[in-house]
Short mmCIF file of C-alpha atoms and ligand atoms in Angstrom, two decimals:
data_model
loop_
_atom_site.label_atom_id
_atom_site.label_comp_id
_atom_site.label_asym_id
_atom_site.label_seq_id
_atom_site.Cartn_x
_atom_site.Cartn_y
_atom_site.Cartn_z
CA UNK A 1 -48.29 -4.05 6.76
CA UNK A 2 -49.42 -5.24 3.37
CA UNK A 3 -47.55 -3.57 0.60
CA UNK A 4 -48.42 -0.37 -0.96
CA UNK A 5 -47.27 -1.46 -4.34
CA UNK A 6 -47.60 -4.55 -6.92
CA UNK A 7 -45.37 -7.45 -6.22
CA UNK A 8 -42.87 -6.66 -9.03
CA UNK A 9 -42.07 -3.45 -7.68
CA UNK A 10 -41.97 -4.52 -4.43
CA UNK A 11 -39.63 -7.70 -4.93
CA UNK A 12 -37.12 -5.38 -6.92
CA UNK A 13 -37.41 -3.04 -3.83
CA UNK A 14 -36.57 -6.20 -1.59
CA UNK A 15 -33.91 -6.85 -3.75
CA UNK A 16 -31.99 -3.54 -3.67
CA UNK A 17 -32.91 -3.22 0.20
CA UNK A 18 -30.61 -6.31 0.97
CA UNK A 19 -27.70 -4.34 -0.75
CA UNK A 20 -24.89 -2.76 2.09
CA UNK A 21 -25.94 0.40 2.63
CA UNK A 22 -29.13 0.66 0.96
CA UNK A 23 -32.46 1.67 3.06
CA UNK A 24 -35.47 1.54 2.41
CA UNK A 25 -36.41 4.92 1.21
CA UNK A 26 -33.27 4.29 -1.36
CA UNK A 27 -34.52 0.97 -2.27
CA UNK A 28 -37.77 2.30 -3.43
CA UNK A 29 -35.52 5.44 -5.29
CA UNK A 30 -34.05 3.22 -7.13
CA UNK A 31 -36.91 0.67 -8.22
CA UNK A 32 -38.43 3.28 -9.53
CA UNK A 33 -35.52 4.38 -11.21
CA UNK A 34 -35.35 1.45 -13.04
CA UNK A 35 -39.33 1.12 -13.91
CA UNK A 36 -38.95 4.47 -15.53
CA UNK A 37 -35.40 3.63 -17.53
CA UNK A 38 -35.37 2.41 -21.18
CA UNK A 39 -36.25 -1.12 -21.47
CA UNK A 40 -32.57 -1.69 -22.82
CA UNK A 41 -30.79 0.15 -19.19
CA UNK A 42 -32.64 -2.02 -17.53
CA UNK A 43 -31.92 -5.42 -19.13
CA UNK A 44 -28.54 -3.74 -19.12
CA UNK A 45 -28.79 -3.86 -14.82
CA UNK A 46 -30.02 -7.32 -15.09
CA UNK A 47 -27.42 -8.82 -17.54
CA UNK A 48 -24.67 -7.44 -15.47
CA UNK A 49 -25.70 -9.03 -12.54
CA UNK A 50 -26.18 -12.50 -14.28
CA UNK A 51 -22.57 -11.91 -15.88
CA UNK A 52 -20.98 -11.27 -12.70
CA UNK A 53 -22.11 -14.56 -11.14
CA UNK A 54 -21.58 -16.29 -14.80
CA UNK A 55 -18.75 -14.84 -15.51
CA UNK A 56 -16.51 -14.68 -12.67
CA UNK A 57 -14.37 -16.93 -11.03
CA UNK A 58 -11.54 -17.39 -8.61
CA UNK A 59 -7.90 -16.99 -9.91
CA UNK A 60 -6.87 -20.72 -9.77
CA UNK A 61 -2.86 -19.49 -8.63
CA UNK A 62 -4.43 -16.25 -6.11
CA UNK A 63 -7.87 -16.58 -5.84
CA UNK A 64 -8.47 -13.12 -7.12
CA UNK A 65 -11.48 -12.59 -9.13
CA UNK A 66 -10.91 -13.58 -12.72
CA UNK A 67 -12.98 -13.77 -15.66
CA UNK A 68 -10.28 -16.54 -16.85
CA UNK A 69 -8.65 -19.49 -15.17
CA UNK A 70 -6.00 -16.69 -14.21
CA UNK A 71 -6.70 -13.50 -13.11
CA UNK A 72 -5.13 -10.28 -15.25
CA UNK A 73 -2.20 -9.32 -12.46
CA UNK A 74 -1.24 -13.09 -12.35
CA UNK A 75 -1.53 -13.44 -16.44
CA UNK A 76 0.51 -10.18 -16.64
CA UNK A 77 4.03 -11.33 -17.11
CA UNK A 78 5.33 -7.68 -16.79
CA UNK A 79 4.59 -8.07 -13.33
CA UNK A 80 7.15 -9.35 -10.56
CA UNK A 81 5.67 -12.92 -10.12
CA UNK A 82 8.29 -13.35 -6.92
CA UNK A 83 6.84 -10.95 -4.54
CA UNK A 84 3.42 -11.90 -3.22
CA UNK A 85 1.35 -9.53 -1.15
CA UNK A 86 -1.29 -11.63 0.76
CA UNK A 87 -4.43 -10.27 1.57
CA UNK A 88 -7.64 -11.02 3.04
CA UNK A 89 -10.07 -11.04 0.32
CA UNK A 90 -9.93 -10.09 -3.30
CA UNK A 91 -11.37 -6.19 -2.79
CA UNK A 92 -7.92 -5.93 -0.48
CA UNK A 93 -6.65 -6.49 -3.78
CA UNK A 94 -8.12 -3.52 -5.80
CA UNK A 95 -7.01 -1.48 -2.50
CA UNK A 96 -3.40 -2.20 -3.09
CA UNK A 97 -4.07 -1.53 -6.82
CA UNK A 98 -5.26 1.65 -6.09
CA UNK A 99 -1.81 2.84 -5.02
CA UNK A 100 -0.42 2.17 -7.99
CA UNK A 101 2.64 1.39 -6.62
CA UNK A 102 2.47 -2.48 -6.17
CA UNK A 103 4.21 -4.17 -9.31
CA UNK A 104 4.18 -7.53 -7.48
CA UNK A 105 1.40 -10.60 -7.97
CA UNK A 106 -1.26 -11.32 -4.49
CA UNK A 107 -2.89 -13.59 -3.07
CA UNK A 108 -6.46 -13.89 -1.36
CA UNK A 109 -6.80 -15.79 2.07
CA UNK A 110 -10.35 -15.67 1.29
CA UNK A 111 -10.82 -14.28 4.81
CA UNK A 112 -8.98 -14.33 8.27
CA UNK A 113 -9.15 -16.51 11.40
CA UNK A 114 -11.47 -16.41 13.36
CA UNK A 115 -11.99 -19.24 16.12
CA UNK A 116 -15.44 -17.60 17.31
CA UNK A 117 -16.81 -18.32 14.36
CA UNK A 118 -14.52 -21.66 13.50
CA UNK A 119 -12.90 -20.11 10.74
CA UNK A 120 -9.22 -22.12 11.09
CA UNK A 121 -6.24 -21.98 8.93
CA UNK A 122 -8.14 -24.90 7.31
CA UNK A 123 -10.55 -22.48 5.55
CA UNK A 124 -8.39 -20.24 3.88
CA UNK A 125 -6.03 -20.65 1.13
CA UNK A 126 -3.20 -21.00 3.22
CA UNK A 127 -2.20 -24.49 2.13
CA UNK A 128 -2.76 -23.44 -1.30
CA UNK A 129 0.31 -20.47 -0.63
CA UNK A 130 2.29 -23.10 0.68
CA UNK A 131 2.42 -25.07 -2.56
CA UNK A 132 2.83 -21.57 -4.63
CA UNK A 133 6.12 -21.23 -2.11
CA UNK A 134 7.28 -24.67 -2.45
CA UNK A 135 6.56 -25.34 -6.05
CA UNK A 136 5.44 -21.98 -8.38
CA UNK A 137 3.12 -23.33 -11.12
CA UNK A 138 5.02 -20.22 -13.45
CA UNK A 139 8.36 -21.28 -12.14
CA UNK A 140 9.13 -18.00 -10.35
CA UNK A 141 10.30 -18.66 -6.83
CA UNK A 142 8.53 -16.51 -4.29
CA UNK A 143 11.34 -13.80 -2.36
CA UNK A 144 9.00 -12.31 -0.57
CA UNK A 145 5.67 -12.50 0.70
CA UNK A 146 4.10 -9.07 2.05
CA UNK A 147 1.15 -9.99 4.88
CA UNK A 148 -1.06 -6.98 3.82
CA UNK A 149 -3.76 -8.36 6.28
CA UNK A 150 -6.48 -5.71 7.69
CA UNK A 151 -5.19 -3.98 10.93
CA UNK A 152 -8.11 -5.45 13.09
CA UNK A 153 -7.67 -8.01 16.09
CA UNK A 154 -8.55 -11.13 13.43
CA UNK A 155 -6.29 -9.67 10.95
CA UNK A 156 -3.29 -9.15 13.08
CA UNK A 157 -4.11 -12.61 14.78
CA UNK A 158 -3.86 -13.89 11.03
CA UNK A 159 -0.80 -12.34 10.06
CA UNK A 160 1.07 -13.77 13.12
CA UNK A 161 -0.16 -16.88 12.08
CA UNK A 162 1.15 -16.94 8.47
CA UNK A 163 4.56 -15.18 9.80
CA UNK A 164 5.13 -18.33 11.98
CA UNK A 165 3.81 -20.61 9.57
CA UNK A 166 5.97 -18.58 6.22
CA UNK A 167 9.40 -18.05 8.33
CA UNK A 168 10.28 -21.72 8.47
CA UNK A 169 11.35 -21.23 4.84
CA UNK A 170 14.91 -20.10 3.54
CA UNK A 171 15.38 -18.14 1.06
CA UNK A 172 11.57 -16.78 1.90
CA UNK A 173 11.45 -13.13 3.51
CA UNK A 174 7.94 -12.42 5.22
CA UNK A 175 7.18 -8.74 6.04
CA UNK A 176 4.46 -6.97 7.18
CA UNK A 177 2.98 -3.57 5.95
CA UNK A 178 4.18 -0.54 8.05
CA UNK A 179 2.41 0.12 11.28
CA UNK A 180 0.89 3.49 10.81
CA UNK A 181 -2.96 1.96 9.77
CA UNK A 182 -5.54 2.87 12.12
CA UNK A 183 -6.49 0.31 14.14
CA UNK A 184 -9.69 -1.43 13.59
CA UNK A 185 -9.91 0.02 9.87
CA UNK A 186 -9.56 -2.27 7.20
CA UNK A 187 -7.58 -1.85 3.65
CA UNK A 188 -10.94 -0.78 1.97
CA UNK A 189 -11.22 2.46 3.73
CA UNK A 190 -7.62 3.22 3.94
CA UNK A 191 -6.65 6.15 1.77
CA UNK A 192 -4.09 4.92 -1.21
CA UNK A 193 -1.05 7.42 -0.53
CA UNK A 194 -1.49 5.44 3.52
CA UNK A 195 -1.62 2.35 2.38
CA UNK A 196 1.37 2.66 -0.22
CA UNK A 197 3.69 4.26 2.61
CA UNK A 198 2.75 1.22 4.76
CA UNK A 199 3.82 -0.86 1.94
CA UNK A 200 6.85 0.76 1.15
CA UNK A 201 7.81 1.13 4.89
CA UNK A 202 7.05 -2.42 5.45
CA UNK A 203 9.23 -4.53 7.47
CA UNK A 204 10.30 -8.37 8.05
CA UNK A 205 8.73 -10.35 10.47
CA UNK A 206 10.37 -11.73 13.62
CA UNK A 207 11.71 -14.82 12.51
CA UNK A 208 10.12 -17.47 15.52
ZN1 ZN B 301 -4.41 -14.25 -9.71
#
């Protein structure tokens, strides 16, 4: 079916349709909203999209999103750099930050183990986590890593793998979030209060 829209409008609708959770109707409404906005507002949207790709990079230490070499968490000397919360993705860091209860720092693995999709430890930032434990670039020895993977099959497998790898270090406590997060969900859709509870109730993984 030929598009009833001029190409420029159709293009914007197509772009919005690719966003998660946006259906065709919503995409049309968004495109018309942009069309009826002032030129300044429309350009502000375009520039925000451009800047996120231009300015955002991975923190060289923890792989969180950053606008400088280090992310804001790693650059903050008031945080406890000896306590590292290991998550799958930078968006999980936001979920933990929303609890307001965590004063340590992070390590974003950039995914989780998924043998079916060919994602092994070498595809995640595991080597870099070993490096942080062995040779902290800020000179602060890590005394605890908290495995805060999503409570999914792959998340659990990733946590079990990391528990095995990192329990070999002496003087390093390896803990996991307390049970109680609903299985199959993710940190993002967990209420901050539940996540805070799981963090505070974390327990040491069994040493291999
Ligand atoms: Zn960082």
